[in-house]
Amino acid sequence: MAEKLKVGFIGLGIMGGSMAANIADKGFALNVYNRTKSRLEPFIKKGIMVSDSPEGVARNSDITIIMVTDAPDVEDVLFGKEGWIHGAKEGKIVVDMGTNSPKYAEEFAGRLSSSGVEFLDAPVTGGDVGAKQGTLTIMVGGKPDVFNSAKPVFEAMGKTIIYAGPSGYGQKMKLVNQIAIGLETVAMVEAMELAKAAGLDIDQVYRLLSTGGARSFTIESYMPRLMKGDIEPGFKAAHLRKDLKYAEELAASLGVPLIGGSLALQLFTALTNTGMGEKGVHALLKLYDGLTKLNEKH
Ligand code: NAP
């Protein structure tokens, strides 16, 4: 049997923490790095190897997963002081699994290939629950042979692994997904706001929305949290705003009108501007609550 790849993991946030834990549980040798040291503690307790820089992770792994916030953060991790590239050797693979723009994926792939390093863009969907349960859907852009080498690692984190095409196509697919996620979140919140104002029993409304024709992952995942008054992330509102901004840029470059997507972008920009960017996407209900109250005064 082929020897298992040594895996490095950078960025142990809401998603990365669970994804890295699943990789270790599936028997891969793992070494991890996180900028904020407290997030390393559960890994240290399990005896997992810790590196003190992205450069150290590169030295200790065949393939490295990066799961940080946005493109400038990926750039920092890859090329900054003590960045991953400084510990990388020819033939190593690095995979960006966060969400950003296809143009950055193409740029990173190009810059890394001049050092003989392979790059995949492999964003995910399925939320914090999918990350914990190892049931993510993963969309991958890059060379097919590199995808095949990395596939066993993807299978440790996800259930549905999609080869999307060359560099940038994983991110393109993810941005398509985020239009649907953004608008589903708006739909859920708007339906809930009307249900509350109309004096409906919210438990029964949830029964309706989670079993009827309108059901969605967004409703099943986030409406129960809203019903408990829990607006912690899950999936941060500022991150969805970032994704919708990138989707809008992609659509503009292709001349595609993104009417609903633009509406969702404006709503999540407004929510972020109220200081709720670090709350979950479902906190959009608070924005609607404010607007409904404003309406009552007039
Ligand atoms: P998160 O909980 O905020 O974690 C972000 C991680 O990135 C943290 O480990 C953070 O380190 C690290 N980081 C950020 N900037 C960095 C930098 N410049 N240098 C080094 N490390 C840096 O976010 P998340 O929810 O895990 O999301 C991560 C990515 O996955 C985002 O692109 C998001 O859009 C995408 N995503 C999220 C979900 C979801 O449901 N949450 C689903 C699919 C995709 P510190 O601990 O030091 O802050």
Short mmCIF file of C-alpha atoms and ligand atoms in Angstrom, two decimals:
data_model
loop_
_atom_site.label_atom_id
_atom_site.label_comp_id
_atom_site.label_asym_id
_atom_site.label_seq_id
_atom_site.Cartn_x
_atom_site.Cartn_y
_atom_site.Cartn_z
CA MET A 1 0.00 0.00 0.00
CA ALA A 2 1.26 3.50 -0.87
CA GLU A 3 2.56 5.44 2.13
CA LYS A 4 0.18 8.10 3.41
CA LEU A 5 1.07 11.72 2.65
CA LYS A 6 2.42 13.88 5.48
CA VAL A 7 -0.11 16.69 5.80
CA GLY A 8 0.44 20.24 7.05
CA PHE A 9 -2.45 22.50 8.07
CA ILE A 10 -2.39 26.30 8.44
CA GLY A 11 -5.40 28.14 9.92
CA LEU A 12 -7.28 26.35 12.70
CA GLY A 13 -10.38 28.57 12.85
CA ILE A 14 -14.03 27.46 12.84
CA MET A 15 -13.52 25.40 9.67
CA GLY A 16 -9.81 24.58 9.75
CA GLY A 17 -9.85 23.32 13.36
CA SER A 18 -12.40 20.60 12.53
CA MET A 19 -10.93 19.80 9.10
CA ALA A 20 -7.44 19.29 10.54
CA ALA A 21 -8.84 17.13 13.36
CA ASN A 22 -10.52 14.88 10.76
CA ILE A 23 -7.26 14.52 8.83
CA ALA A 24 -5.49 13.36 12.01
CA ASP A 25 -8.39 11.01 12.86
CA LYS A 26 -8.06 9.37 9.42
CA GLY A 27 -4.48 8.39 10.28
CA PHE A 28 -2.44 10.96 8.35
CA ALA A 29 0.73 12.30 9.98
CA LEU A 30 -0.24 15.93 10.63
CA ASN A 31 1.57 19.10 11.58
CA VAL A 32 -0.28 22.34 12.23
CA TYR A 33 0.28 26.08 12.52
CA ASN A 34 -2.04 28.83 13.73
CA ARG A 35 -1.22 32.53 14.18
CA THR A 36 -3.07 32.69 17.53
CA LYS A 37 -1.37 30.11 19.72
CA SER A 38 -4.39 29.25 21.94
CA ARG A 39 -6.02 27.47 18.97
CA LEU A 40 -3.15 24.95 18.97
CA GLU A 41 -4.01 23.59 22.40
CA PRO A 42 -6.44 20.80 21.40
CA PHE A 43 -3.84 19.58 18.87
CA ILE A 44 -0.99 19.66 21.38
CA LYS A 45 -3.19 17.64 23.79
CA LYS A 46 -3.65 14.97 21.09
CA GLY A 47 0.13 14.81 20.53
CA ILE A 48 -0.08 16.38 17.05
CA MET A 49 3.07 18.08 15.80
CA VAL A 50 3.01 21.89 15.89
CA SER A 51 5.17 24.19 13.72
CA ASP A 52 5.93 27.76 14.71
CA SER A 53 5.59 29.20 11.19
CA PRO A 54 4.11 28.37 7.75
CA GLU A 55 7.73 27.81 6.68
CA GLY A 56 8.04 25.07 9.32
CA VAL A 57 4.82 23.44 8.07
CA ALA A 58 6.26 23.31 4.54
CA ARG A 59 9.42 21.57 5.78
CA ASN A 60 7.41 18.91 7.65
CA SER A 61 4.78 17.99 5.06
CA ASP A 62 4.24 16.67 1.52
CA ILE A 63 0.98 18.55 1.13
CA THR A 64 -0.17 21.66 3.02
CA ILE A 65 -3.74 22.87 3.45
CA ILE A 66 -4.31 26.59 4.02
CA MET A 67 -7.65 27.60 5.58
CA VAL A 68 -7.40 31.32 6.34
CA THR A 69 -9.76 34.23 5.75
CA ASP A 70 -9.09 36.04 2.46
CA ALA A 71 -6.63 36.30 -0.45
CA PRO A 72 -4.24 38.79 1.26
CA ASP A 73 -4.03 36.35 4.20
CA VAL A 74 -3.22 33.45 1.86
CA GLU A 75 -0.55 35.62 0.24
CA ASP A 76 0.91 36.43 3.63
CA VAL A 77 0.97 32.75 4.64
CA LEU A 78 2.55 31.70 1.33
CA PHE A 79 5.04 34.47 0.59
CA GLY A 80 5.41 36.59 3.76
CA LYS A 81 8.29 36.56 6.26
CA GLU A 82 8.56 32.92 7.45
CA GLY A 83 6.03 32.13 4.72
CA TRP A 84 5.36 28.63 3.41
CA ILE A 85 7.44 29.10 0.24
CA HIS A 86 10.66 29.52 2.28
CA GLY A 87 10.38 25.91 3.54
CA ALA A 88 9.02 24.37 0.33
CA LYS A 89 10.88 22.05 -2.02
CA GLU A 90 10.11 21.12 -5.60
CA GLY A 91 7.21 18.67 -5.89
CA LYS A 92 5.38 19.78 -2.75
CA ILE A 93 1.68 20.58 -2.98
CA VAL A 94 -0.13 23.49 -1.34
CA VAL A 95 -3.92 23.81 -1.33
CA ASP A 96 -5.96 26.92 -0.55
CA MET A 97 -9.30 25.73 0.86
CA GLY A 98 -10.64 29.14 1.93
CA THR A 99 -12.88 31.19 -0.36
CA ASN A 100 -11.48 33.98 -2.49
CA SER A 101 -11.28 35.00 -6.09
CA PRO A 102 -10.29 32.85 -9.12
CA LYS A 103 -7.89 35.58 -10.21
CA TYR A 104 -5.85 35.08 -6.99
CA ALA A 105 -5.88 31.30 -7.47
CA GLU A 106 -4.42 31.74 -10.97
CA GLU A 107 -1.86 34.20 -9.65
CA PHE A 108 -0.77 31.96 -6.74
CA ALA A 109 -0.53 28.92 -9.04
CA GLY A 110 1.69 30.89 -11.43
CA ARG A 111 4.00 32.29 -8.73
CA LEU A 112 4.40 28.89 -7.07
CA SER A 113 5.01 26.97 -10.29
CA SER A 114 8.17 29.02 -10.88
CA SER A 115 9.50 27.33 -7.68
CA GLY A 116 8.38 23.88 -8.89
CA VAL A 117 5.53 23.78 -6.38
CA GLU A 118 1.99 22.61 -7.22
CA PHE A 119 -1.06 24.64 -6.18
CA LEU A 120 -4.73 23.69 -5.95
CA ASP A 121 -7.69 25.96 -5.15
CA ALA A 122 -10.16 23.77 -3.26
CA PRO A 123 -12.84 25.77 -1.46
CA VAL A 124 -15.49 23.94 0.54
CA THR A 125 -19.17 24.15 1.39
CA GLY A 126 -21.18 22.50 4.15
CA GLY A 127 -20.62 24.89 7.04
CA ASP A 128 -19.20 24.36 10.50
CA VAL A 129 -21.33 21.21 10.89
CA GLY A 130 -20.03 19.70 7.63
CA ALA A 131 -16.47 20.50 8.72
CA LYS A 132 -17.01 18.75 12.08
CA GLN A 133 -18.70 15.71 10.54
CA GLY A 134 -16.25 15.39 7.64
CA THR A 135 -19.09 15.73 5.11
CA LEU A 136 -17.96 18.84 3.22
CA THR A 137 -18.38 19.27 -0.51
CA ILE A 138 -15.01 20.26 -2.01
CA MET A 139 -14.53 21.96 -5.41
CA VAL A 140 -11.04 21.69 -6.84
CA GLY A 141 -9.17 23.68 -9.47
CA GLY A 142 -5.69 22.77 -10.74
CA LYS A 143 -3.88 20.03 -12.64
CA PRO A 144 -5.77 16.69 -12.76
CA ASP A 145 -2.73 14.63 -11.64
CA VAL A 146 -2.14 16.93 -8.65
CA PHE A 147 -5.87 16.65 -7.81
CA ASN A 148 -5.54 12.84 -7.87
CA SER A 149 -2.53 12.94 -5.51
CA ALA A 150 -4.41 15.20 -3.07
CA LYS A 151 -7.74 13.34 -3.27
CA PRO A 152 -7.17 11.00 -0.27
CA VAL A 153 -6.63 14.08 1.91
CA PHE A 154 -9.82 15.69 0.57
CA GLU A 155 -11.69 12.46 1.33
CA ALA A 156 -10.64 12.75 4.96
CA MET A 157 -12.55 16.07 5.18
CA GLY A 158 -15.40 15.74 2.71
CA LYS A 159 -17.95 13.43 1.16
CA THR A 160 -18.37 14.96 -2.31
CA ILE A 161 -15.14 15.85 -4.10
CA ILE A 162 -15.59 17.69 -7.41
CA TYR A 163 -12.84 18.28 -9.97
CA ALA A 164 -13.88 21.67 -11.38
CA GLY A 165 -11.13 22.34 -13.95
CA PRO A 166 -7.84 24.28 -14.15
CA SER A 167 -6.55 26.77 -11.54
CA GLY A 168 -9.28 29.17 -10.44
CA TYR A 169 -12.18 26.87 -11.36
CA GLY A 170 -12.62 25.64 -7.77
CA GLN A 171 -13.10 29.27 -6.69
CA LYS A 172 -15.40 29.99 -9.65
CA MET A 173 -17.61 27.09 -8.61
CA LYS A 174 -17.58 28.24 -5.00
CA LEU A 175 -18.66 31.78 -5.97
CA VAL A 176 -21.57 30.29 -7.91
CA ASN A 177 -22.50 28.40 -4.73
CA GLN A 178 -22.28 31.58 -2.64
CA ILE A 179 -24.87 33.39 -4.75
CA ALA A 180 -27.32 30.64 -3.79
CA ILE A 181 -26.20 30.67 -0.13
CA GLY A 182 -26.50 34.48 0.09
CA LEU A 183 -29.97 34.57 -1.40
CA GLU A 184 -31.15 31.55 0.63
CA THR A 185 -30.05 33.39 3.79
CA VAL A 186 -31.97 36.52 2.75
CA ALA A 187 -35.02 34.36 1.96
CA MET A 188 -34.89 32.59 5.33
CA VAL A 189 -34.56 35.81 7.30
CA GLU A 190 -37.29 37.63 5.38
CA ALA A 191 -39.71 34.70 5.77
CA MET A 192 -38.96 34.54 9.49
CA GLU A 193 -39.43 38.29 9.97
CA LEU A 194 -42.84 38.19 8.28
CA ALA A 195 -43.82 35.09 10.28
CA LYS A 196 -42.96 36.85 13.56
CA ALA A 197 -44.84 40.02 12.59
CA ALA A 198 -47.86 37.95 11.53
CA GLY A 199 -47.99 36.27 14.97
CA LEU A 200 -47.31 32.76 13.64
CA ASP A 201 -46.00 29.96 15.84
CA ILE A 202 -42.30 29.89 14.89
CA ASP A 203 -41.91 26.19 15.74
CA GLN A 204 -44.64 25.39 13.21
CA VAL A 205 -43.08 27.78 10.67
CA TYR A 206 -39.83 25.85 11.07
CA ARG A 207 -41.72 22.57 10.50
CA LEU A 208 -43.09 24.09 7.31
CA LEU A 209 -39.83 25.57 5.99
CA SER A 210 -37.70 22.55 6.84
CA THR A 211 -39.99 19.95 5.24
CA GLY A 212 -41.86 21.79 2.46
CA GLY A 213 -40.83 23.01 -0.95
CA ALA A 214 -38.76 25.89 0.46
CA ARG A 215 -36.46 23.67 2.52
CA SER A 216 -32.69 24.27 2.29
CA PHE A 217 -29.43 23.57 4.11
CA THR A 218 -29.46 27.23 5.20
CA ILE A 219 -32.87 26.88 6.86
CA GLU A 220 -32.01 23.56 8.53
CA SER A 221 -28.66 24.83 9.71
CA TYR A 222 -29.39 28.38 10.83
CA MET A 223 -33.08 28.76 11.64
CA PRO A 224 -32.87 26.57 14.79
CA ARG A 225 -29.97 28.75 15.96
CA LEU A 226 -32.05 31.91 15.39
CA MET A 227 -34.97 30.38 17.28
CA LYS A 228 -32.65 29.99 20.30
CA GLY A 229 -31.39 33.58 19.87
CA ASP A 230 -27.94 32.25 18.93
CA ILE A 231 -26.25 34.49 16.35
CA GLU A 232 -22.68 33.27 16.89
CA PRO A 233 -20.87 31.99 13.74
CA GLY A 234 -21.12 29.22 11.99
CA PHE A 235 -20.27 31.18 8.97
CA LYS A 236 -19.28 34.79 9.58
CA ALA A 237 -21.32 37.55 7.91
CA ALA A 238 -18.12 39.37 6.88
CA HIS A 239 -16.96 36.20 5.10
CA LEU A 240 -20.19 35.92 3.11
CA ARG A 241 -19.86 39.60 2.21
CA LYS A 242 -16.32 38.88 0.92
CA ASP A 243 -17.62 35.97 -1.17
CA LEU A 244 -20.47 38.01 -2.67
CA LYS A 245 -18.04 40.81 -3.53
CA TYR A 246 -15.82 38.33 -5.40
CA ALA A 247 -18.89 36.82 -7.12
CA GLU A 248 -19.95 40.26 -8.25
CA GLU A 249 -16.45 40.96 -9.63
CA LEU A 250 -16.48 37.67 -11.53
CA ALA A 251 -19.96 38.35 -12.93
CA ALA A 252 -18.98 41.90 -13.96
CA SER A 253 -15.91 40.56 -15.80
CA LEU A 254 -18.21 38.22 -17.75
CA GLY A 255 -21.01 40.74 -18.34
CA VAL A 256 -23.48 38.69 -16.30
CA PRO A 257 -26.08 40.72 -14.38
CA LEU A 258 -26.15 39.55 -10.77
CA ILE A 259 -29.36 41.14 -9.58
CA GLY A 260 -30.17 39.02 -6.54
CA GLY A 261 -26.49 38.59 -5.70
CA SER A 262 -26.00 42.38 -5.65
CA LEU A 263 -28.98 42.73 -3.31
CA ALA A 264 -27.49 40.13 -0.98
CA LEU A 265 -24.10 41.90 -1.14
CA GLN A 266 -25.70 45.21 -0.10
CA LEU A 267 -27.54 43.56 2.80
CA PHE A 268 -24.41 41.83 4.10
CA THR A 269 -22.40 45.04 3.65
CA ALA A 270 -25.00 46.86 5.77
CA LEU A 271 -24.91 44.10 8.40
CA THR A 272 -21.10 44.22 8.53
CA ASN A 273 -21.25 48.03 8.84
CA THR A 274 -23.45 47.70 11.93
CA GLY A 275 -20.53 45.88 13.62
CA MET A 276 -21.99 42.38 13.15
CA GLY A 277 -19.45 41.08 10.63
CA GLU A 278 -18.02 38.60 13.15
CA LYS A 279 -21.51 37.23 13.92
CA GLY A 280 -23.07 34.45 11.85
CA VAL A 281 -24.73 35.11 8.49
CA HIS A 282 -28.11 34.43 10.13
CA ALA A 283 -27.59 37.60 12.24
CA LEU A 284 -29.10 39.30 9.17
CA LEU A 285 -32.38 38.81 11.05
CA LYS A 286 -31.22 41.57 13.46
CA LEU A 287 -30.96 44.01 10.56
CA TYR A 288 -34.50 43.09 9.52
CA ASP A 289 -35.68 43.41 13.15
CA GLY A 290 -34.30 46.97 13.16
CA LEU A 291 -36.06 47.83 9.90
CA THR A 292 -39.35 46.36 11.09
CA LYS A 293 -39.17 48.36 14.32
CA LEU A 294 -38.40 51.53 12.34
CA ASN A 295 -41.48 50.86 10.24
CA GLU A 296 -43.66 50.49 13.36
CA LYS A 297 -42.77 54.04 14.49
CA HIS A 298 -44.29 55.65 11.38
P1 NAP B 1 -12.31 31.86 11.11
O1 NAP B 1 -12.94 31.02 12.15
O2 NAP B 1 -12.37 33.34 11.23
O3 NAP B 1 -10.76 31.41 10.98
C1 NAP B 1 -9.87 32.09 10.19
C2 NAP B 1 -8.50 31.46 10.33
O4 NAP B 1 -7.57 32.15 9.47
C3 NAP B 1 -7.91 31.57 11.76
O5 NAP B 1 -7.17 30.40 12.03
C4 NAP B 1 -6.98 32.79 11.61
O6 NAP B 1 -5.93 32.81 12.55
C5 NAP B 1 -6.44 32.55 10.23
N1 NAP B 1 -5.88 33.77 9.61
C6 NAP B 1 -6.57 34.83 9.11
N2 NAP B 1 -5.72 35.74 8.59
C7 NAP B 1 -4.47 35.22 8.74
C8 NAP B 1 -3.17 35.69 8.39
N3 NAP B 1 -2.99 36.86 7.76
N4 NAP B 1 -2.11 34.92 8.72
C9 NAP B 1 -2.28 33.72 9.34
N5 NAP B 1 -3.48 33.23 9.70
C10 NAP B 1 -4.57 33.97 9.40
O7 NAP B 1 -12.91 31.53 9.65
P2 NAP B 1 -13.55 30.17 9.06
O8 NAP B 1 -15.03 30.21 9.26
O9 NAP B 1 -12.76 29.00 9.53
O10 NAP B 1 -13.32 30.44 7.48
C11 NAP B 1 -12.07 30.24 6.85
C12 NAP B 1 -12.29 30.33 5.33
O11 NAP B 1 -13.25 29.33 4.92
C13 NAP B 1 -12.87 31.67 4.83
O12 NAP B 1 -12.35 31.95 3.56
C14 NAP B 1 -14.38 31.37 4.72
O13 NAP B 1 -15.03 32.24 3.80
C15 NAP B 1 -14.35 29.93 4.25
N6 NAP B 1 -15.55 29.11 4.56
C16 NAP B 1 -16.18 29.20 5.77
C17 NAP B 1 -17.30 28.40 6.03
C18 NAP B 1 -18.04 28.44 7.35
O14 NAP B 1 -19.20 27.96 7.41
N7 NAP B 1 -17.45 28.96 8.43
C19 NAP B 1 -17.76 27.51 5.05
C20 NAP B 1 -17.08 27.43 3.84
C21 NAP B 1 -15.98 28.23 3.61
P3 NAP B 1 -6.15 33.42 14.03
O15 NAP B 1 -6.68 32.29 14.86
O16 NAP B 1 -4.82 33.89 14.43
O17 NAP B 1 -7.14 34.58 13.88
#
